[in-house]
GROMACS .gro file of N, CA and C in nm:
model
  348
    1MET      N    1  10.204   9.722   8.338
    1MET     CA    2  10.100   9.858   8.395
    1MET      C    3  10.156   9.949   8.327
    2ASN      N    4  10.208  10.045   8.255
    2ASN     CA    5  10.250  10.122   8.225
    2ASN      C    6  10.147  10.211   8.190
    3ASN      N    7  10.065  10.127   8.077
    3ASN     CA    8   9.943  10.222   8.017
    3ASN      C    9   9.773  10.254   8.121
    4GLU      N   10   9.853  10.211   8.261
    4GLU     CA   11   9.692  10.216   8.323
    4GLU      C   12   9.769  10.358   8.359
    5ASN      N   13   9.850  10.437   8.338
    5ASN     CA   14   9.805  10.577   8.460
    5ASN      C   15   9.792  10.699   8.271
    6SER      N   16   9.796  10.641   8.171
    6SER     CA   17   9.822  10.710   8.024
    6SER      C   18   9.700  10.798   7.993
    7ASP      N   19   9.580  10.786   8.096
    7ASP     CA   20   9.526  10.922   8.132
    7ASP      C   21   9.507  11.011   8.219
    8LEU      N   22   9.580  10.987   8.282
    8LEU     CA   23   9.614  11.083   8.373
    8LEU      C   24   9.668  11.181   8.265
    9LYS      N   25   9.625  11.294   8.317
    9LYS     CA   26   9.711  11.424   8.228
    9LYS      C   27   9.739  11.516   8.397
   10ALA      N   28   9.841  11.592   8.410
   10ALA     CA   29   9.950  11.648   8.442
   10ALA      C   30   9.834  11.780   8.523
   11SER      N   31   9.758  11.779   8.467
   11SER     CA   32   9.636  11.909   8.449
   11SER      C   33   9.513  11.839   8.567
   12SER      N   34   9.522  11.739   8.544
   12SER     CA   35   9.367  11.640   8.649
   12SER      C   36   9.438  11.709   8.775
   13THR      N   37   9.307  11.807   8.817
   13THR     CA   38   9.333  11.846   8.996
   13THR      C   39   9.203  11.767   9.105
   14PHE      N   40   9.268  11.751   9.231
   14PHE     CA   41   9.134  11.724   9.322
   14PHE      C   42   9.189  11.776   9.467
   15LEU      N   43   9.127  11.728   9.465
   15LEU     CA   44   9.119  11.836   9.696
   15LEU      C   45   9.217  11.799   9.749
   16TYR      N   46   9.279  11.810   9.907
   16TYR     CA   47   9.332  11.727   9.893
   16TYR      C   48   9.306  11.758  10.071
   17GLN      N   49   9.267  11.762  10.129
   17GLN     CA   50   9.196  11.791  10.235
   17GLN      C   51   9.256  11.638  10.372
   18ARG      N   52   9.236  11.756  10.508
   18ARG     CA   53   9.295  11.687  10.627
   18ARG      C   54   9.165  11.747  10.702
   19THR      N   55   9.123  11.579  10.821
   19THR     CA   56   9.060  11.597  10.892
   19THR      C   57   8.991  11.674  10.954
   20GLY      N   58   9.121  11.832  10.997
   20GLY     CA   59   9.109  11.905  11.114
   20GLY      C   60   9.143  12.014  11.016
   21GLY      N   61   9.209  12.019  10.890
   21GLY     CA   62   9.220  12.178  10.872
   21GLY      C   63   9.178  12.191  10.714
   22GLY      N   64   9.181  12.283  10.646
   22GLY     CA   65   9.134  12.292  10.461
   22GLY      C   66   9.159  12.218  10.401
   23ALA      N   67   9.070  12.256  10.276
   23ALA     CA   68   9.121  12.169  10.223
   23ALA      C   69   9.240  12.283  10.078
   24HIS      N   70   9.356  12.227  10.040
   24HIS     CA   71   9.489  12.224   9.987
   24HIS      C   72   9.362  12.201   9.806
   25PRO      N   73   9.444  12.308   9.696
   25PRO     CA   74   9.415  12.260   9.616
   25PRO      C   75   9.548  12.167   9.565
   26VAL      N   76   9.554  12.037   9.450
   26VAL     CA   77   9.696  11.962   9.458
   26VAL      C   78   9.676  11.955   9.314
   27LYS      N   79   9.789  11.961   9.261
   27LYS     CA   80   9.797  11.891   9.137
   27LYS      C   81   9.855  11.710   9.111
   28VAL      N   82   9.789  11.660   9.007
   28VAL     CA   83   9.851  11.489   9.003
   28VAL      C   84   9.993  11.521   8.921
   29SER      N   85  10.080  11.485   8.978
   29SER     CA   86  10.198  11.533   8.872
   29SER      C   87  10.149  11.387   8.737
   30GLU      N   88  10.244  11.414   8.631
   30GLU     CA   89  10.296  11.317   8.539
   30GLU      C   90  10.307  11.175   8.561
   31HIS      N   91  10.401  11.188   8.657
   31HIS     CA   92  10.460  11.056   8.701
   31HIS      C   93  10.322  10.998   8.841
   32SER      N   94  10.227  11.040   8.835
   32SER     CA   95  10.138  10.889   8.875
   32SER      C   96  10.094  10.769   8.862
   33GLY      N   97  10.104  10.687   8.906
   33GLY     CA   98  10.057  10.559   8.839
   33GLY      C   99  10.145  10.413   8.949
   34LEU      N  100  10.116  10.336   8.888
   34LEU     CA  101  10.154  10.219   8.995
   34LEU      C  102  10.269  10.200   8.990
   35ARG      N  103  10.340  10.177   9.127
   35ARG     CA  104  10.510  10.146   9.083
   35ARG      C  105  10.516  10.043   9.181
   36LYS      N  106  10.629   9.961   9.136
   36LYS     CA  107  10.606   9.803   9.251
   36LYS      C  108  10.572   9.795   9.342
   37ASN      N  109  10.701   9.875   9.415
   37ASN     CA  110  10.704   9.839   9.550
   37ASN      C  111  10.501   9.890   9.679
   38ASP      N  112  10.487   9.952   9.612
   38ASP     CA  113  10.404  10.032   9.634
   38ASP      C  114  10.277   9.945   9.763
   39LYS      N  115  10.283   9.929   9.826
   39LYS     CA  116  10.146   9.903   9.987
   39LYS      C  117  10.033   9.951   9.905
   40MET      N  118  10.021  10.062   9.913
   40MET     CA  119   9.859  10.067   9.881
   40MET      C  120   9.832  10.156   9.741
   41PRO      N  121   9.697  10.127   9.702
   41PRO     CA  122   9.715  10.177   9.488
   41PRO      C  123   9.718  10.347   9.562
   42TYR      N  124   9.656  10.379   9.674
   42TYR     CA  125   9.603  10.542   9.672
   42TYR      C  126   9.688  10.641   9.698
   43GLN      N  127   9.833  10.550   9.749
   43GLN     CA  128   9.943  10.608   9.781
   43GLN      C  129  10.037  10.639   9.682
   44LEU      N  130   9.945  10.582   9.540
   44LEU     CA  131  10.097  10.629   9.417
   44LEU      C  132  10.063  10.740   9.380
   45LEU      N  133   9.977  10.846   9.398
   45LEU     CA  134   9.916  10.950   9.378
   45LEU      C  135  10.005  11.050   9.399
   46VAL      N  136  10.128  11.110   9.364
   46VAL     CA  137  10.261  11.188   9.347
   46VAL      C  138  10.162  11.334   9.381
   47ILE      N  139  10.151  11.371   9.444
   47ILE     CA  140  10.135  11.495   9.489
   47ILE      C  141  10.219  11.629   9.471
   48GLU      N  142  10.139  11.728   9.416
   48GLU     CA  143  10.240  11.838   9.433
   48GLU      C  144  10.130  11.970   9.465
   49THR      N  145  10.197  12.074   9.550
   49THR     CA  146  10.084  12.155   9.617
   49THR      C  147  10.135  12.286   9.597
   50THR      N  148  10.074  12.371   9.584
   50THR     CA  149  10.108  12.581   9.483
   50THR      C  150  10.207  12.639   9.637
   51ASP      N  151  10.182  12.596   9.753
   51ASP     CA  152  10.278  12.563   9.896
   51ASP      C  153  10.326  12.503   9.865
   52ASN      N  154  10.419  12.512  10.043
   52ASN     CA  155  10.485  12.362  10.107
   52ASN      C  156  10.442  12.292  10.144
   53TYR      N  157  10.344  12.243  10.194
   53TYR     CA  158  10.209  12.161  10.256
   53TYR      C  159  10.260  12.059  10.224
   54ARG      N  160  10.281  11.952  10.286
   54ARG     CA  161  10.338  11.854  10.205
   54ARG      C  162  10.266  11.726  10.364
   55PRO      N  163  10.164  11.672  10.268
   55PRO     CA  164  10.068  11.525  10.347
   55PRO      C  165  10.176  11.409  10.437
   56ALA      N  166  10.187  11.452  10.569
   56ALA     CA  167  10.294  11.382  10.637
   56ALA      C  168  10.258  11.223  10.618
   57THR      N  169  10.088  11.208  10.655
   57THR     CA  170  10.088  11.094  10.663
   57THR      C  171   9.934  11.085  10.563
   58TRP      N  172   9.877  10.961  10.580
   58TRP     CA  173   9.763  10.886  10.468
   58TRP      C  174   9.700  10.863  10.559
   59ASN      N  175   9.675  10.898  10.720
   59ASN     CA  176   9.575  10.823  10.802
   59ASN      C  177   9.456  10.883  10.829
   60THR      N  178   9.488  11.019  10.840
   60THR     CA  179   9.347  11.121  10.768
   60THR      C  180   9.330  11.189  10.690
   61THR      N  181   9.317  11.139  10.560
   61THR     CA  182   9.274  11.223  10.431
   61THR      C  183   9.191  11.195  10.415
   62PHE      N  184   9.129  11.323  10.294
   62PHE     CA  185   9.009  11.302  10.199
   62PHE      C  186   9.007  11.370  10.099
   63VAL      N  187   9.025  11.267   9.990
   63VAL     CA  188   9.043  11.309   9.855
   63VAL      C  189   8.951  11.284   9.797
   64MET      N  190   8.903  11.442   9.764
   64MET     CA  191   8.748  11.475   9.653
   64MET      C  192   8.850  11.455   9.477
   65ILE      N  193   8.764  11.388   9.414
   65ILE     CA  194   8.830  11.370   9.289
   65ILE      C  195   8.724  11.468   9.216
   66LYS      N  196   8.790  11.529   9.114
   66LYS     CA  197   8.643  11.643   9.050
   66LYS      C  198   8.751  11.519   8.892
   67ASP      N  199   8.830  11.496   8.885
   67ASP     CA  200   8.868  11.434   8.758
   67ASP      C  201   8.770  11.298   8.753
   68LEU      N  202   8.760  11.232   8.638
   68LEU     CA  203   8.662  11.156   8.570
   68LEU      C  204   8.713  11.049   8.620
   69THR      N  205   8.872  11.092   8.497
   69THR     CA  206   8.986  10.925   8.441
   69THR      C  207   9.056  10.915   8.582
   70LEU      N  208   9.070  11.035   8.668
   70LEU     CA  209   9.142  10.984   8.775
   70LEU      C  210   9.037  10.899   8.899
   71GLU      N  211   8.933  10.928   8.859
   71GLU     CA  212   8.826  10.866   8.955
   71GLU      C  213   8.793  10.673   8.960
   72LYS      N  214   8.791  10.688   8.731
   72LYS     CA  215   8.806  10.556   8.750
   72LYS      C  216   8.898  10.512   8.776
   73PHE      N  217   9.067  10.579   8.781
   73PHE     CA  218   9.177  10.472   8.809
   73PHE      C  219   9.174  10.465   8.964
   74ILE      N  220   9.127  10.520   9.047
   74ILE     CA  221   9.122  10.476   9.187
   74ILE      C  222   9.011  10.414   9.215
   75GLU      N  223   8.902  10.430   9.138
   75GLU     CA  224   8.816  10.321   9.154
   75GLU      C  225   8.874  10.121   9.154
   76LYS      N  226   8.930  10.109   9.008
   76LYS     CA  227   9.012  10.018   8.968
   76LYS      C  228   9.065   9.962   9.088
   77TYR      N  229   9.169  10.005   9.142
   77TYR     CA  230   9.233   9.988   9.214
   77TYR      C  231   9.202   9.958   9.363
   78ILE      N  232   9.070   9.968   9.442
   78ILE     CA  233   9.010   9.997   9.575
   78ILE      C  234   8.973   9.808   9.551
   79GLU      N  235   8.987   9.731   9.634
   79GLU     CA  236   8.914   9.583   9.638
   79GLU      C  237   8.838   9.566   9.696
   80GLY      N  238   8.775   9.736   9.789
   80GLY     CA  239   8.629   9.729   9.791
   80GLY      C  240   8.579   9.739   9.911
   81LYS      N  241   8.763   9.729   9.998
   81LYS     CA  242   8.751   9.714  10.132
   81LYS      C  243   8.741   9.855  10.196
   82GLU      N  244   8.799   9.956  10.126
   82GLU     CA  245   8.802  10.096  10.195
   82GLU      C  246   8.677  10.165  10.154
   83GLU      N  247   8.638  10.243  10.158
   83GLU     CA  248   8.549  10.355  10.148
   83GLU      C  249   8.526  10.431  10.035
   84PHE      N  250   8.408  10.439   9.915
   84PHE     CA  251   8.476  10.560   9.854
   84PHE      C  252   8.320  10.571   9.739
   85LYS      N  253   8.303  10.690   9.827
   85LYS     CA  254   8.147  10.715   9.786
   85LYS      C  255   8.128  10.892   9.764
   86ASP      N  256   8.031  10.955   9.718
   86ASP     CA  257   8.036  11.001   9.679
   86ASP      C  258   8.193  11.156   9.630
   87GLY      N  259   8.218  11.066   9.562
   87GLY     CA  260   8.400  11.127   9.517
   87GLY      C  261   8.473  11.132   9.627
   88TYR      N  262   8.435  11.081   9.746
   88TYR     CA  263   8.520  11.090   9.838
   88TYR      C  264   8.553  10.926   9.871
   89PHE      N  265   8.703  10.966   9.890
   89PHE     CA  266   8.770  10.886   9.947
   89PHE      C  267   8.858  10.842  10.042
   90SER      N  268   8.856  10.781  10.183
   90SER     CA  269   8.923  10.806  10.302
   90SER      C  270   8.987  10.658  10.300
   91LYS      N  271   9.097  10.664  10.347
   91LYS     CA  272   9.176  10.613  10.412
   91LYS      C  273   9.210  10.560  10.538
   92PRO      N  274   9.147  10.420  10.531
   92PRO     CA  275   9.144  10.396  10.676
   92PRO      C  276   9.301  10.388  10.779
   93ALA      N  277   9.336  10.404  10.889
   93ALA     CA  278   9.423  10.373  10.971
   93ALA      C  279   9.511  10.193  10.917
   94THR      N  280   9.494  10.126  10.901
   94THR     CA  281   9.585  10.021  10.925
   94THR      C  282   9.528  10.058  10.705
   95SER      N  283   9.607   9.943  10.691
   95SER     CA  284   9.625   9.946  10.514
   95SER      C  285   9.475   9.802  10.490
   96GLY      N  286   9.380   9.867  10.462
   96GLY     CA  287   9.267   9.793  10.453
   96GLY      C  288   9.253   9.679  10.478
   97GLY      N  289   9.292   9.639  10.648
   97GLY     CA  290   9.239   9.526  10.678
   97GLY      C  291   9.362   9.351  10.610
   98ARG      N  292   9.444   9.429  10.500
   98ARG     CA  293   9.537   9.339  10.451
   98ARG      C  294   9.651   9.299  10.543
   99ARG      N  295   9.668   9.387  10.649
   99ARG     CA  296   9.784   9.372  10.761
   99ARG      C  297   9.785   9.248  10.848
  100ARG      N  298   9.724   9.107  10.770
  100ARG     CA  299   9.673   9.032  10.880
  100ARG      C  300   9.771   8.975  10.917
  101ARG      N  301   9.805   8.960  11.075
  101ARG     CA  302   9.942   8.849  11.114
  101ARG      C  303   9.848   8.724  11.051
  102ARG      N  304  10.029   8.663  11.006
  102ARG     CA  305   9.978   8.502  10.969
  102ARG      C  306  10.088   8.443  11.087
  103SER      N  307   9.929   8.369  11.128
  103SER     CA  308   9.990   8.295  11.267
  103SER      C  309  10.041   8.169  11.221
  104THR      N  310  10.160   8.125  11.289
  104THR     CA  311  10.222   7.973  11.210
  104THR      C  312  10.202   7.911  11.299
  105LYS      N  313  10.204   7.734  11.266
  105LYS     CA  314  10.155   7.660  11.348
  105LYS      C  315  10.219   7.669  11.486
  106LYS      N  316  10.361   7.649  11.468
  106LYS     CA  317  10.418   7.676  11.623
  106LYS      C  318  10.368   7.787  11.728
  107ALA      N  319  10.345   7.924  11.643
  107ALA     CA  320  10.276   7.994  11.725
  107ALA      C  321  10.141   8.007  11.769
  108ARG      N  322  10.100   7.884  11.679
  108ARG     CA  323   9.937   7.880  11.785
  108ARG      C  324   9.946   7.738  11.878
  109LYS      N  325  10.050   7.644  11.852
  109LYS     CA  326  10.059   7.526  11.925
  109LYS      C  327  10.076   7.586  12.099
  110THR      N  328  10.166   7.693  12.069
  110THR     CA  329  10.201   7.736  12.221
  110THR      C  330  10.167   7.831  12.271
  111ARG      N  331  10.035   7.893  12.170
  111ARG     CA  332   9.933   8.018  12.215
  111ARG      C  333   9.861   7.871  12.322
  112ARG      N  334   9.801   7.803  12.220
  112ARG     CA  335   9.693   7.665  12.291
  112ARG      C  336   9.766   7.637  12.419
  113ARG      N  337   9.891   7.619  12.460
  113ARG     CA  338   9.959   7.548  12.530
  113ARG      C  339   9.929   7.598  12.655
  114SER      N  340   9.949   7.728  12.643
  114SER     CA  341   9.947   7.881  12.754
  114SER      C  342   9.826   7.876  12.786
  115LYS      N  343   9.682   7.867  12.709
  115LYS     CA  344   9.592   7.858  12.767
  115LYS      C  345   9.499   7.797  12.888
  116LYS      N  346   9.580   7.712  12.892
  116LYS     CA  347   9.543   7.572  12.980
  116LYS      C  348   9.603   7.550  13.086
   0.00000   0.00000   0.00000
């Protein structure tokens, strides 16, 4: 997984924008790329801004990709559950519907019993 971010250059720029506010031009650092323990692929982009603005949450973000290689990089790691159209990439509040609760057999039994 080391070669994945080789075509991501430090000069790659895109727009970071919260739904309520204005857009901030940001820079993708050389260290962006997949790390093992990250839950979502697009959380891996290390963001550096010119001012002291830092994205607090990723729940209301729209990222406009300017760099084509970066766009391909992100597209590669999206499993089609999240929206990615017109160069806009919007992250849903939950982690792409993957945070499914695993129902154990015991839990199912007790639930069934309480319904009766």
